[in-house]
CSV table of C-alpha atoms in Angstrom, one decimal:
chain,number,residue,atom,x,y,z
A,157,UNK,CA,75.6,-12.6,102.8
A,158,UNK,CA,77.8,-9.7,103.5
A,159,UNK,CA,76.3,-6.2,103.3
A,160,UNK,CA,77.9,-2.9,102.2
A,161,UNK,CA,76.8,0.4,103.8
A,162,UNK,CA,78.5,3.7,104.6
A,163,UNK,CA,81.9,2.3,103.6
A,164,UNK,CA,81.6,-0.6,106.0
A,165,UNK,CA,81.0,-4.3,105.6
A,166,UNK,CA,78.6,-6.2,107.9
A,167,UNK,CA,77.5,-9.8,108.1
A,168,UNK,CA,80.8,-11.0,106.6
A,169,UNK,CA,81.2,-14.8,107.1
A,170,UNK,CA,84.8,-16.0,107.8
A,171,UNK,CA,85.6,-19.7,108.2
A,172,UNK,CA,88.8,-20.3,110.1
A,173,UNK,CA,90.2,-23.8,109.6
A,174,UNK,CA,92.7,-24.4,112.4
A,175,UNK,CA,90.4,-22.3,114.7
A,176,UNK,CA,92.0,-23.8,117.8
A,177,UNK,CA,95.3,-22.1,117.0
A,178,UNK,CA,97.1,-20.4,120.0
A,179,UNK,CA,99.0,-18.0,117.8
A,180,UNK,CA,97.6,-16.9,114.4
A,181,UNK,CA,94.0,-17.1,115.5
A,182,UNK,CA,94.7,-14.7,118.4
A,183,UNK,CA,96.6,-12.3,116.0
A,184,UNK,CA,93.7,-12.4,113.5
A,185,UNK,CA,91.1,-11.8,116.3
A,186,UNK,CA,93.1,-8.9,117.6
A,187,UNK,CA,93.5,-7.2,114.3
A,188,UNK,CA,89.8,-7.6,113.5
A,189,UNK,CA,88.8,-6.2,116.9
A,190,UNK,CA,90.7,-3.0,116.2
A,191,UNK,CA,88.9,-2.2,112.9
A,192,UNK,CA,85.4,-1.0,112.8
A,193,UNK,CA,84.9,-1.3,109.0
A,194,UNK,CA,84.2,-5.0,109.1
A,195,UNK,CA,81.8,-7.1,111.2
A,196,UNK,CA,80.1,-10.4,111.0
A,197,UNK,CA,80.6,-14.0,112.0
A,198,UNK,CA,83.8,-16.1,112.5
A,199,UNK,CA,83.2,-19.8,112.6
A,200,UNK,CA,86.1,-21.9,114.0
A,201,UNK,CA,86.9,-25.4,113.0
A,202,UNK,CA,89.6,-27.6,114.3
A,203,UNK,CA,90.3,-31.3,114.7
A,204,UNK,CA,90.8,-30.3,118.3
A,205,UNK,CA,87.2,-29.1,119.0
A,206,UNK,CA,88.0,-28.1,122.6
A,207,UNK,CA,90.7,-25.8,121.5
A,208,UNK,CA,88.4,-24.1,118.9
A,209,UNK,CA,85.7,-23.7,121.7
A,210,UNK,CA,88.3,-22.0,123.9
A,211,UNK,CA,89.0,-19.5,121.0
A,212,UNK,CA,85.2,-19.0,120.7
A,213,UNK,CA,85.2,-17.9,124.3
A,214,UNK,CA,88.4,-15.8,123.9
A,215,UNK,CA,87.0,-14.1,120.7
A,216,UNK,CA,83.6,-13.4,122.2
A,217,UNK,CA,85.1,-11.9,125.2
A,218,UNK,CA,87.3,-9.7,123.0
A,219,UNK,CA,84.4,-8.6,120.9
A,220,UNK,CA,82.3,-7.7,124.0
A,221,UNK,CA,85.1,-5.4,125.5
A,222,UNK,CA,84.2,-1.7,125.3
A,223,UNK,CA,87.7,-0.8,124.0
A,224,UNK,CA,87.3,-2.9,120.8
A,225,UNK,CA,85.8,-1.5,117.7
A,226,UNK,CA,85.4,-4.5,115.4
A,227,UNK,CA,82.4,-6.6,116.7
A,228,UNK,CA,82.2,-10.3,115.7
A,229,UNK,CA,80.1,-13.3,116.6
A,230,UNK,CA,82.3,-16.4,117.2
A,231,UNK,CA,81.0,-19.9,117.0
A,232,UNK,CA,82.6,-23.4,116.8
A,233,UNK,CA,81.7,-25.6,113.9
A,234,UNK,CA,81.6,-29.4,114.3
A,235,UNK,CA,82.3,-30.3,110.7
A,236,UNK,CA,84.2,-28.8,107.8
A,237,UNK,CA,80.9,-28.6,105.8
A,238,UNK,CA,79.3,-26.6,108.5
A,239,UNK,CA,82.3,-24.1,108.8
A,240,UNK,CA,82.5,-23.6,105.1
A,241,UNK,CA,78.9,-23.4,104.0
A,242,UNK,CA,78.0,-19.7,103.2
A,243,UNK,CA,81.6,-18.5,103.9
A,244,UNK,CA,82.8,-15.4,102.1
A,245,UNK,CA,86.4,-15.9,103.2
A,246,UNK,CA,88.3,-19.1,104.4
A,247,UNK,CA,91.4,-18.7,106.5
A,248,UNK,CA,93.7,-21.8,106.8
A,249,UNK,CA,96.2,-21.9,109.6
A,250,UNK,CA,96.9,-25.5,110.8
A,251,UNK,CA,99.8,-27.3,112.4
A,252,UNK,CA,100.4,-30.5,110.2
A,253,UNK,CA,101.2,-33.0,112.9
A,254,UNK,CA,102.7,-32.2,116.3
A,255,UNK,CA,106.0,-30.9,117.4
A,256,UNK,CA,107.1,-34.5,117.9
A,257,UNK,CA,107.0,-35.1,114.2
A,258,UNK,CA,108.7,-31.6,113.7
A,259,UNK,CA,111.4,-32.7,116.0
A,260,UNK,CA,112.3,-35.6,113.6
A,261,UNK,CA,111.9,-33.1,110.6
A,262,UNK,CA,114.4,-30.7,112.0
A,263,UNK,CA,116.9,-32.8,114.0
A,264,UNK,CA,117.2,-36.3,112.5
A,265,UNK,CA,119.2,-34.9,109.5
A,266,UNK,CA,121.8,-33.8,111.9
A,267,UNK,CA,123.1,-37.3,112.1
A,268,UNK,CA,124.4,-36.7,108.5
A,269,UNK,CA,125.7,-33.2,109.4
A,270,UNK,CA,122.7,-31.6,107.8
A,271,UNK,CA,121.5,-28.6,109.9
A,272,UNK,CA,118.2,-26.7,109.5
A,273,UNK,CA,117.4,-23.4,111.1
A,274,UNK,CA,113.6,-23.7,110.6
A,275,UNK,CA,112.7,-27.0,108.9
A,276,UNK,CA,109.3,-26.2,107.6
A,277,UNK,CA,109.8,-25.1,104.0
A,278,UNK,CA,113.0,-26.4,102.3
A,279,UNK,CA,115.5,-29.1,103.2
A,280,UNK,CA,114.6,-32.6,104.5
A,281,UNK,CA,112.3,-31.1,107.1
A,282,UNK,CA,110.3,-29.1,104.6
A,283,UNK,CA,109.9,-32.1,102.3
A,284,UNK,CA,108.7,-34.4,105.1
A,285,UNK,CA,106.4,-31.8,106.5
A,286,UNK,CA,104.9,-31.4,103.1
A,287,UNK,CA,104.2,-35.1,102.8
A,288,UNK,CA,101.9,-34.9,105.8
A,289,UNK,CA,100.5,-31.4,105.0
A,290,UNK,CA,99.5,-32.2,101.3
A,291,UNK,CA,96.9,-34.9,102.1
A,292,UNK,CA,95.3,-32.5,104.6
A,293,UNK,CA,95.2,-29.7,101.9
A,294,UNK,CA,93.7,-32.2,99.4
A,295,UNK,CA,90.8,-32.7,101.8
A,296,UNK,CA,90.5,-29.0,102.5
A,297,UNK,CA,90.5,-28.2,98.8
A,298,UNK,CA,87.8,-30.8,98.0
A,299,UNK,CA,85.6,-29.4,100.9
A,300,UNK,CA,86.1,-25.8,99.6
A,301,UNK,CA,85.1,-26.9,96.1
A,302,UNK,CA,82.0,-28.6,97.4
A,303,UNK,CA,80.8,-26.2,100.1
A,304,UNK,CA,82.4,-22.7,99.4
A,305,UNK,CA,83.6,-22.6,95.8
A,306,UNK,CA,83.3,-18.8,95.5
A,307,UNK,CA,85.0,-17.9,98.8
A,308,UNK,CA,88.4,-16.2,98.9
A,309,UNK,CA,90.9,-18.6,100.6
A,310,UNK,CA,93.8,-17.2,102.6
A,311,UNK,CA,96.5,-19.7,103.6
A,312,UNK,CA,99.0,-19.1,106.4
A,313,UNK,CA,100.3,-22.7,106.8
A,314,UNK,CA,103.8,-23.8,105.8
A,315,UNK,CA,105.2,-25.1,103.5
A,316,UNK,CA,103.4,-22.1,101.9
A,317,UNK,CA,104.2,-22.9,98.3
A,318,UNK,CA,103.2,-26.5,98.4
A,319,UNK,CA,100.0,-25.7,100.4
A,320,UNK,CA,98.9,-23.2,97.7
A,321,UNK,CA,100.1,-25.5,94.9
A,322,UNK,CA,98.0,-28.4,96.3
A,323,UNK,CA,94.8,-26.2,96.6
A,324,UNK,CA,95.1,-25.3,92.9
A,325,UNK,CA,95.9,-28.8,91.8
A,326,UNK,CA,92.8,-30.2,93.4
A,327,UNK,CA,90.5,-27.3,92.6
A,328,UNK,CA,91.9,-25.2,89.7
A,329,UNK,CA,89.1,-22.6,90.0
A,330,UNK,CA,89.9,-21.9,93.7
A,331,UNK,CA,90.4,-18.2,94.7
A,332,UNK,CA,93.3,-18.9,97.0
A,333,UNK,CA,96.5,-17.1,97.9
A,334,UNK,CA,99.2,-17.4,100.5
A,335,UNK,CA,100.2,-14.6,102.9
A,336,UNK,CA,103.7,-14.3,104.4
A,337,UNK,CA,105.2,-11.5,106.5
A,338,UNK,CA,108.8,-12.2,105.7
A,339,UNK,CA,109.0,-9.5,103.0
A,340,UNK,CA,107.7,-7.0,105.6
A,341,UNK,CA,110.7,-7.8,107.8
A,342,UNK,CA,113.1,-6.8,105.1
A,343,UNK,CA,111.2,-3.6,104.4
A,344,UNK,CA,111.7,-2.9,108.1
A,345,UNK,CA,115.4,-3.4,107.7
A,346,UNK,CA,115.5,-1.0,104.8
A,347,UNK,CA,113.4,1.5,106.7
A,348,UNK,CA,115.8,1.3,109.6
A,349,UNK,CA,118.9,1.7,107.4
A,350,UNK,CA,117.2,4.6,105.6
A,351,UNK,CA,116.4,6.4,108.9
A,352,UNK,CA,119.9,5.8,110.2
A,353,UNK,CA,121.5,7.1,106.9
A,354,UNK,CA,119.3,10.2,106.5
A,355,UNK,CA,118.5,11.1,110.1
A,356,UNK,CA,114.8,10.3,109.6
A,357,UNK,CA,112.2,9.2,112.2
A,358,UNK,CA,108.8,7.9,112.1
A,359,UNK,CA,108.9,6.4,108.6
A,360,UNK,CA,106.5,3.7,107.7
A,361,UNK,CA,107.5,0.3,106.4
A,362,UNK,CA,104.9,0.6,103.7
A,363,UNK,CA,106.7,3.6,102.3
A,364,UNK,CA,109.5,1.4,101.3
A,365,UNK,CA,108.3,0.5,97.8
A,366,UNK,CA,109.8,-2.8,96.5
A,367,UNK,CA,109.5,-5.1,93.5
A,368,UNK,CA,109.1,-8.7,94.9
A,369,UNK,CA,110.1,-11.8,93.0
A,370,UNK,CA,110.9,-15.3,93.9
A,371,UNK,CA,109.3,-18.2,95.9
A,372,UNK,CA,108.1,-18.1,99.5
A,373,UNK,CA,110.9,-17.7,102.1
A,374,UNK,CA,113.4,-17.2,99.2
A,375,UNK,CA,112.1,-13.8,97.9
A,376,UNK,CA,114.2,-11.0,96.5
A,377,UNK,CA,113.9,-7.3,95.7
A,378,UNK,CA,115.4,-6.0,92.4
A,379,UNK,CA,113.9,-2.5,93.2
A,380,UNK,CA,113.6,-0.7,96.5
A,381,UNK,CA,113.0,3.1,97.0
A,382,UNK,CA,111.8,5.5,99.6
A,383,UNK,CA,110.1,8.7,98.4
A,384,UNK,CA,112.2,8.9,95.2
A,385,UNK,CA,115.4,7.6,96.7
A,386,UNK,CA,116.9,4.6,95.2
A,387,UNK,CA,117.8,2.4,98.3
A,388,UNK,CA,120.2,0.1,96.5
A,389,UNK,CA,123.2,2.4,96.8
A,390,UNK,CA,122.2,3.2,100.4
A,391,UNK,CA,122.0,-0.5,101.2
A,392,UNK,CA,125.3,-1.1,99.5
A,393,UNK,CA,127.1,1.6,101.4
A,394,UNK,CA,125.6,0.4,104.7
A,395,UNK,CA,126.8,-3.1,104.0
A,396,UNK,CA,130.4,-2.0,103.3
A,397,UNK,CA,130.5,-0.2,106.7
A,398,UNK,CA,128.6,-2.8,108.7
A,399,UNK,CA,129.1,-6.2,107.1
A,400,UNK,CA,130.9,-7.8,110.1
A,401,UNK,CA,128.5,-6.6,112.8
A,402,UNK,CA,125.4,-6.8,110.7
A,403,UNK,CA,122.3,-4.8,111.5
A,404,UNK,CA,120.4,-5.2,114.8
A,405,UNK,CA,116.9,-3.8,114.7
A,406,UNK,CA,116.2,-1.4,117.6
A,407,UNK,CA,113.8,-3.8,119.3
A,408,UNK,CA,115.6,-7.1,118.5
A,409,UNK,CA,118.9,-8.7,118.9
A,410,UNK,CA,119.9,-12.0,117.3
A,411,UNK,CA,121.7,-13.2,120.5
A,412,UNK,CA,118.6,-12.9,122.5
A,413,UNK,CA,116.2,-15.0,120.4
A,414,UNK,CA,116.8,-17.7,117.7
A,415,UNK,CA,114.0,-16.1,115.7
A,416,UNK,CA,116.1,-13.0,115.2
A,417,UNK,CA,119.2,-12.4,113.1
A,418,UNK,CA,121.8,-9.7,112.3
A,419,UNK,CA,121.0,-9.9,108.6
A,420,UNK,CA,124.5,-10.8,107.7
A,421,UNK,CA,123.3,-13.6,105.3
A,422,UNK,CA,121.2,-11.0,103.5
A,423,UNK,CA,124.3,-8.7,103.2
A,424,UNK,CA,126.4,-11.6,101.9
A,425,UNK,CA,123.8,-12.6,99.3
A,426,UNK,CA,123.6,-8.9,98.1
A,427,UNK,CA,127.3,-8.8,97.7
A,428,UNK,CA,127.2,-12.0,95.7
A,429,UNK,CA,124.1,-11.5,93.5
A,430,UNK,CA,123.3,-7.8,93.5
A,431,UNK,CA,119.7,-8.3,94.6
A,432,UNK,CA,118.3,-7.8,98.2
A,433,UNK,CA,117.3,-11.1,99.7
A,434,UNK,CA,113.9,-10.5,101.3
A,435,UNK,CA,113.3,-13.0,104.0
A,436,UNK,CA,114.8,-13.8,107.5
A,437,UNK,CA,118.3,-15.2,107.4
A,438,UNK,CA,117.0,-18.4,109.0
A,439,UNK,CA,114.9,-19.1,106.0
A,440,UNK,CA,117.3,-17.8,103.3
A,441,UNK,CA,120.1,-20.1,104.6
A,442,UNK,CA,118.0,-23.2,104.1
A,443,UNK,CA,117.7,-22.6,100.4
A,444,UNK,CA,121.4,-22.4,99.8
A,445,UNK,CA,123.9,-25.3,99.6
A,446,UNK,CA,124.4,-27.0,103.0
A,447,UNK,CA,128.2,-26.3,103.1
A,448,UNK,CA,127.6,-22.5,103.3
A,449,UNK,CA,125.6,-20.8,106.0
A,450,UNK,CA,124.4,-24.0,107.7
A,451,UNK,CA,127.6,-26.0,107.6
A,452,UNK,CA,127.6,-26.5,111.4
A,453,UNK,CA,126.4,-24.8,114.5
A,454,UNK,CA,129.6,-22.7,114.7
A,455,UNK,CA,129.2,-21.5,111.1
A,456,UNK,CA,125.6,-20.5,112.0
A,457,UNK,CA,126.8,-18.6,115.0
A,458,UNK,CA,129.3,-16.7,112.9
A,459,UNK,CA,126.6,-15.6,110.5
A,460,UNK,CA,124.7,-14.3,113.6
A,461,UNK,CA,121.5,-16.2,113.3
A,462,UNK,CA,120.2,-19.3,115.2
A,463,UNK,CA,119.1,-22.9,114.9
A,464,UNK,CA,115.5,-22.9,116.4
A,465,UNK,CA,115.3,-26.1,118.3
A,466,UNK,CA,112.0,-28.0,118.5
A,467,UNK,CA,112.6,-28.3,122.3
A,468,UNK,CA,112.1,-24.5,122.4
A,469,UNK,CA,108.9,-24.8,120.4
A,470,UNK,CA,107.6,-27.4,122.8
A,471,UNK,CA,108.3,-25.2,125.8
A,472,UNK,CA,106.7,-22.3,124.0
A,473,UNK,CA,103.6,-24.4,123.4
A,474,UNK,CA,103.3,-25.1,127.1
A,475,UNK,CA,103.4,-21.3,127.7
A,476,UNK,CA,100.8,-20.7,125.1
A,477,UNK,CA,98.5,-23.4,126.5
A,478,UNK,CA,98.8,-21.8,129.9
A,479,UNK,CA,98.0,-18.4,128.4
A,480,UNK,CA,94.9,-19.9,126.6
A,481,UNK,CA,93.6,-21.2,130.0
A,482,UNK,CA,94.0,-17.8,131.6
A,483,UNK,CA,92.3,-16.0,128.6
A,484,UNK,CA,89.4,-18.5,128.8
A,485,UNK,CA,89.0,-18.0,132.5
A,486,UNK,CA,89.2,-14.2,132.2
A,487,UNK,CA,92.4,-14.0,134.3
A,488,UNK,CA,94.2,-12.3,131.4
A,489,UNK,CA,93.1,-10.0,128.5
A,490,UNK,CA,94.5,-9.9,125.0
A,491,UNK,CA,96.5,-6.7,124.4
A,492,UNK,CA,95.3,-4.6,121.6
A,493,UNK,CA,98.5,-4.3,119.7
A,494,UNK,CA,98.5,-4.2,115.9
A,495,UNK,CA,100.3,-7.3,114.5
A,496,UNK,CA,101.6,-5.5,111.4
A,497,UNK,CA,100.2,-8.3,109.3
A,498,UNK,CA,98.2,-7.4,106.2
A,499,UNK,CA,95.5,-10.1,106.2
A,500,UNK,CA,92.7,-7.7,107.3
A,501,UNK,CA,93.8,-5.1,104.8
A,502,UNK,CA,93.6,-7.7,102.0
A,503,UNK,CA,90.2,-8.8,103.1
A,504,UNK,CA,89.0,-5.1,103.1
A,505,UNK,CA,90.4,-4.7,99.6
A,506,UNK,CA,88.7,-7.8,98.3
A,507,UNK,CA,85.4,-6.6,99.8
A,508,UNK,CA,85.9,-3.4,97.8
A,509,UNK,CA,86.7,-1.0,100.7
A,510,UNK,CA,90.2,-0.3,99.5
A,511,UNK,CA,92.8,-1.0,96.9
A,512,UNK,CA,96.1,-2.6,98.2
A,513,UNK,CA,99.4,-3.7,96.6
A,514,UNK,CA,101.0,-6.4,98.6
A,515,UNK,CA,103.2,-9.6,98.1
A,516,UNK,CA,101.3,-12.7,97.6
A,517,UNK,CA,101.8,-16.4,96.8
A,518,UNK,CA,99.8,-17.6,93.8
A,519,UNK,CA,100.5,-19.7,90.6
A,520,UNK,CA,102.7,-18.1,87.9
A,521,UNK,CA,99.9,-18.5,85.4
A,522,UNK,CA,100.2,-14.9,84.2
A,523,UNK,CA,104.0,-15.4,83.9
A,524,UNK,CA,104.6,-12.6,86.4
A,525,UNK,CA,108.1,-14.1,86.5
A,526,UNK,CA,108.6,-15.0,82.9
A,527,UNK,CA,111.6,-17.2,83.3
A,528,UNK,CA,110.0,-19.5,85.9
A,529,UNK,CA,107.5,-22.2,84.8
A,530,UNK,CA,103.8,-21.3,84.6
A,531,UNK,CA,103.1,-24.2,86.9
A,532,UNK,CA,105.3,-22.7,89.7
A,533,UNK,CA,103.7,-21.0,92.7
A,534,UNK,CA,105.7,-17.7,93.0
A,535,UNK,CA,105.7,-14.7,95.4
A,536,UNK,CA,105.3,-11.3,93.8
A,537,UNK,CA,103.4,-8.2,94.3
A,538,UNK,CA,99.7,-8.1,93.2
A,539,UNK,CA,96.9,-5.5,93.2
A,540,UNK,CA,94.0,-6.5,95.6
A,541,UNK,CA,90.7,-4.8,94.8
A,542,UNK,CA,87.0,-5.7,94.9
A,543,UNK,CA,86.8,-9.5,94.3
A,544,UNK,CA,90.1,-9.4,92.4
A,545,UNK,CA,93.8,-10.2,92.7
A,546,UNK,CA,95.8,-9.2,89.7
A,547,UNK,CA,99.6,-10.1,89.9
A,548,UNK,CA,102.1,-7.4,88.8
A,549,UNK,CA,104.7,-8.3,86.3
A,550,UNK,CA,107.8,-8.7,88.4
A,551,UNK,CA,110.1,-9.4,85.6
A,552,UNK,CA,112.8,-12.0,85.0
A,553,UNK,CA,115.1,-13.3,87.7
A,554,UNK,CA,118.8,-12.8,87.0
A,555,UNK,CA,120.3,-16.1,85.8
A,556,UNK,CA,122.4,-16.8,89.0
A,557,UNK,CA,119.4,-16.2,91.2
A,558,UNK,CA,117.1,-18.3,89.0
A,559,UNK,CA,119.7,-21.1,89.2
A,560,UNK,CA,119.3,-21.0,93.0
A,561,UNK,CA,115.5,-21.1,92.8
A,562,UNK,CA,115.0,-23.8,90.1
A,563,UNK,CA,116.0,-26.9,92.2
A,564,UNK,CA,113.3,-25.9,94.7
A,565,UNK,CA,110.7,-25.3,92.0
A,566,UNK,CA,111.6,-28.8,90.6
A,567,UNK,CA,111.2,-30.2,94.1
A,568,UNK,CA,107.8,-28.7,94.5
A,569,UNK,CA,106.7,-30.8,91.6
A,570,UNK,CA,108.4,-34.0,92.9
A,571,UNK,CA,107.1,-33.6,96.4
A,572,UNK,CA,103.4,-32.9,95.4
A,573,UNK,CA,103.4,-36.0,93.1
A,574,UNK,CA,105.1,-38.1,95.8
A,575,UNK,CA,102.5,-37.1,98.4
A,576,UNK,CA,99.6,-37.8,96.1
A,577,UNK,CA,100.9,-41.2,94.9
A,578,UNK,CA,102.8,-42.3,98.0
A,579,UNK,CA,105.9,-42.5,95.9
A,580,UNK,CA,109.1,-43.1,98.0
A,581,UNK,CA,111.4,-42.9,94.9
A,582,UNK,CA,110.3,-39.3,94.3
A,583,UNK,CA,111.0,-38.5,98.0
A,584,UNK,CA,114.5,-39.8,97.5
A,585,UNK,CA,114.8,-37.7,94.3
A,586,UNK,CA,113.7,-34.5,96.2
A,587,UNK,CA,116.3,-35.2,98.9
A,588,UNK,CA,119.1,-35.7,96.4
A,589,UNK,CA,118.1,-32.5,94.6
A,590,UNK,CA,117.8,-30.3,97.7
A,591,UNK,CA,120.8,-28.0,98.1
A,592,UNK,CA,121.0,-28.6,101.9
A,593,UNK,CA,121.4,-32.3,101.3
A,594,UNK,CA,123.3,-32.5,98.0
A,595,UNK,CA,126.9,-33.7,98.5
A,596,UNK,CA,126.5,-34.0,102.3
A,597,UNK,CA,126.4,-37.8,102.4
A,598,UNK,CA,126.3,-40.9,100.1
A,599,UNK,CA,123.1,-41.8,98.4
A,600,UNK,CA,122.5,-44.9,100.6
A,601,UNK,CA,122.7,-42.8,103.8
A,602,UNK,CA,120.4,-40.2,102.3
A,603,UNK,CA,117.8,-42.9,101.4
A,604,UNK,CA,118.0,-44.3,105.0
A,605,UNK,CA,117.5,-40.8,106.4
A,606,UNK,CA,114.4,-40.3,104.2
A,607,UNK,CA,113.0,-43.7,105.2
A,608,UNK,CA,113.5,-43.0,108.9
A,609,UNK,CA,112.0,-39.6,108.6
A,610,UNK,CA,109.0,-41.0,106.8
A,611,UNK,CA,108.7,-43.7,109.5
A,612,UNK,CA,108.7,-41.0,112.2
A,613,UNK,CA,105.6,-39.3,110.6
A,614,UNK,CA,103.6,-42.4,109.5
A,615,UNK,CA,100.8,-41.5,111.9
A,616,UNK,CA,100.0,-38.5,109.7
A,617,UNK,CA,100.5,-40.1,106.3
A,618,UNK,CA,98.0,-42.0,104.1
A,619,UNK,CA,97.9,-45.8,104.3
A,620,UNK,CA,99.8,-46.1,101.1
A,621,UNK,CA,103.0,-45.1,102.9
A,622,UNK,CA,102.5,-47.7,105.6
A,623,UNK,CA,102.2,-50.5,103.1
A,624,UNK,CA,105.5,-49.5,101.5
A,625,UNK,CA,107.3,-49.3,104.8
């Protein structure tokens, strides 16, 4: 049980599901190692037990370094019961399937001229990824209900909205929320524009105060300010002068990495709808009709963002596996660089060490966005304090933006039910309703695409799908 003394928490118990991660786990470990207000035990659980044991070695080595302040005991758990029992916090960061399945998610729709820049949230790729993710989250939710019902649950896995929706569907009393850093990226863009406009330096992204409303990866700001300055006129003026070139962040360039963008999609959406779209252009584009920003690769290039190929992800995985081996052998050390994520700040707030306002993905039960259904999982700001998350009233979405979001909210319901009941007709319905797919091909071709995508991920689906195939 965690203990509070001298504004510090000790003996905190954190269960990490997906503890063999070669990305988020290292980020989480690093952030914890740089903060001396928390300490305790981190138990790692992964279906790849060897990967979790490697992270146990890496985390222990990090904790034993003299230049780290946060000291943690790392241990690998063999079962989900073992990892969850006695946990104060549960972190979920898993890859549902492999990059072979993701390759089909992202690239098979291209045969119908349907292009996806991410493929993990919306579009055909997001739908099929959800079909194999939801059963995993059903099992996780049941385990949390049985072994750690009072723990706070932090999800980092995509598709974020459906992961959180599944957790609450299975265990309505769960204390779960989804964390996403996309909003932070848009705050950084506003910070950069603000500095350029007013000749400022050294401003903090957190000083850009925003009202967040929408759904994960399709979030919007209807208010943004910096120390009393309304940033909407500043943003509008910047767009008028820089629309064609976009905005290149000082340490990034869209041409050098497909994860970066010049924010021209954001600028265009602002001109159309009057709100600041608050996610990376790669994500935003996938929520819009398929004949707009993702019509074809040349159109994508014109908007100055990229199609992240799964071949790149596979090559990157090889590099991360090699890095893991070096870290385990002590041939390389993790660099102590803050990630900019807020997960640790939120844990501290929930422990009672602070009070934080941040964006969060939770059900719309308090009608924080009044003109979306209460059953929707939405992304808005919330106040985090001791053992409490209270969503802030974000207000209504303007009608044109709500119209863009509603098909995706409807699809979240279709896909959850399809996954739980192995219902192929509901998958077709979700495909037909998705803006990337709608009008891009005839219904028979879309059905065949859905069938082929399901067939390519059958190894990660319940037996009900195999009987129907």
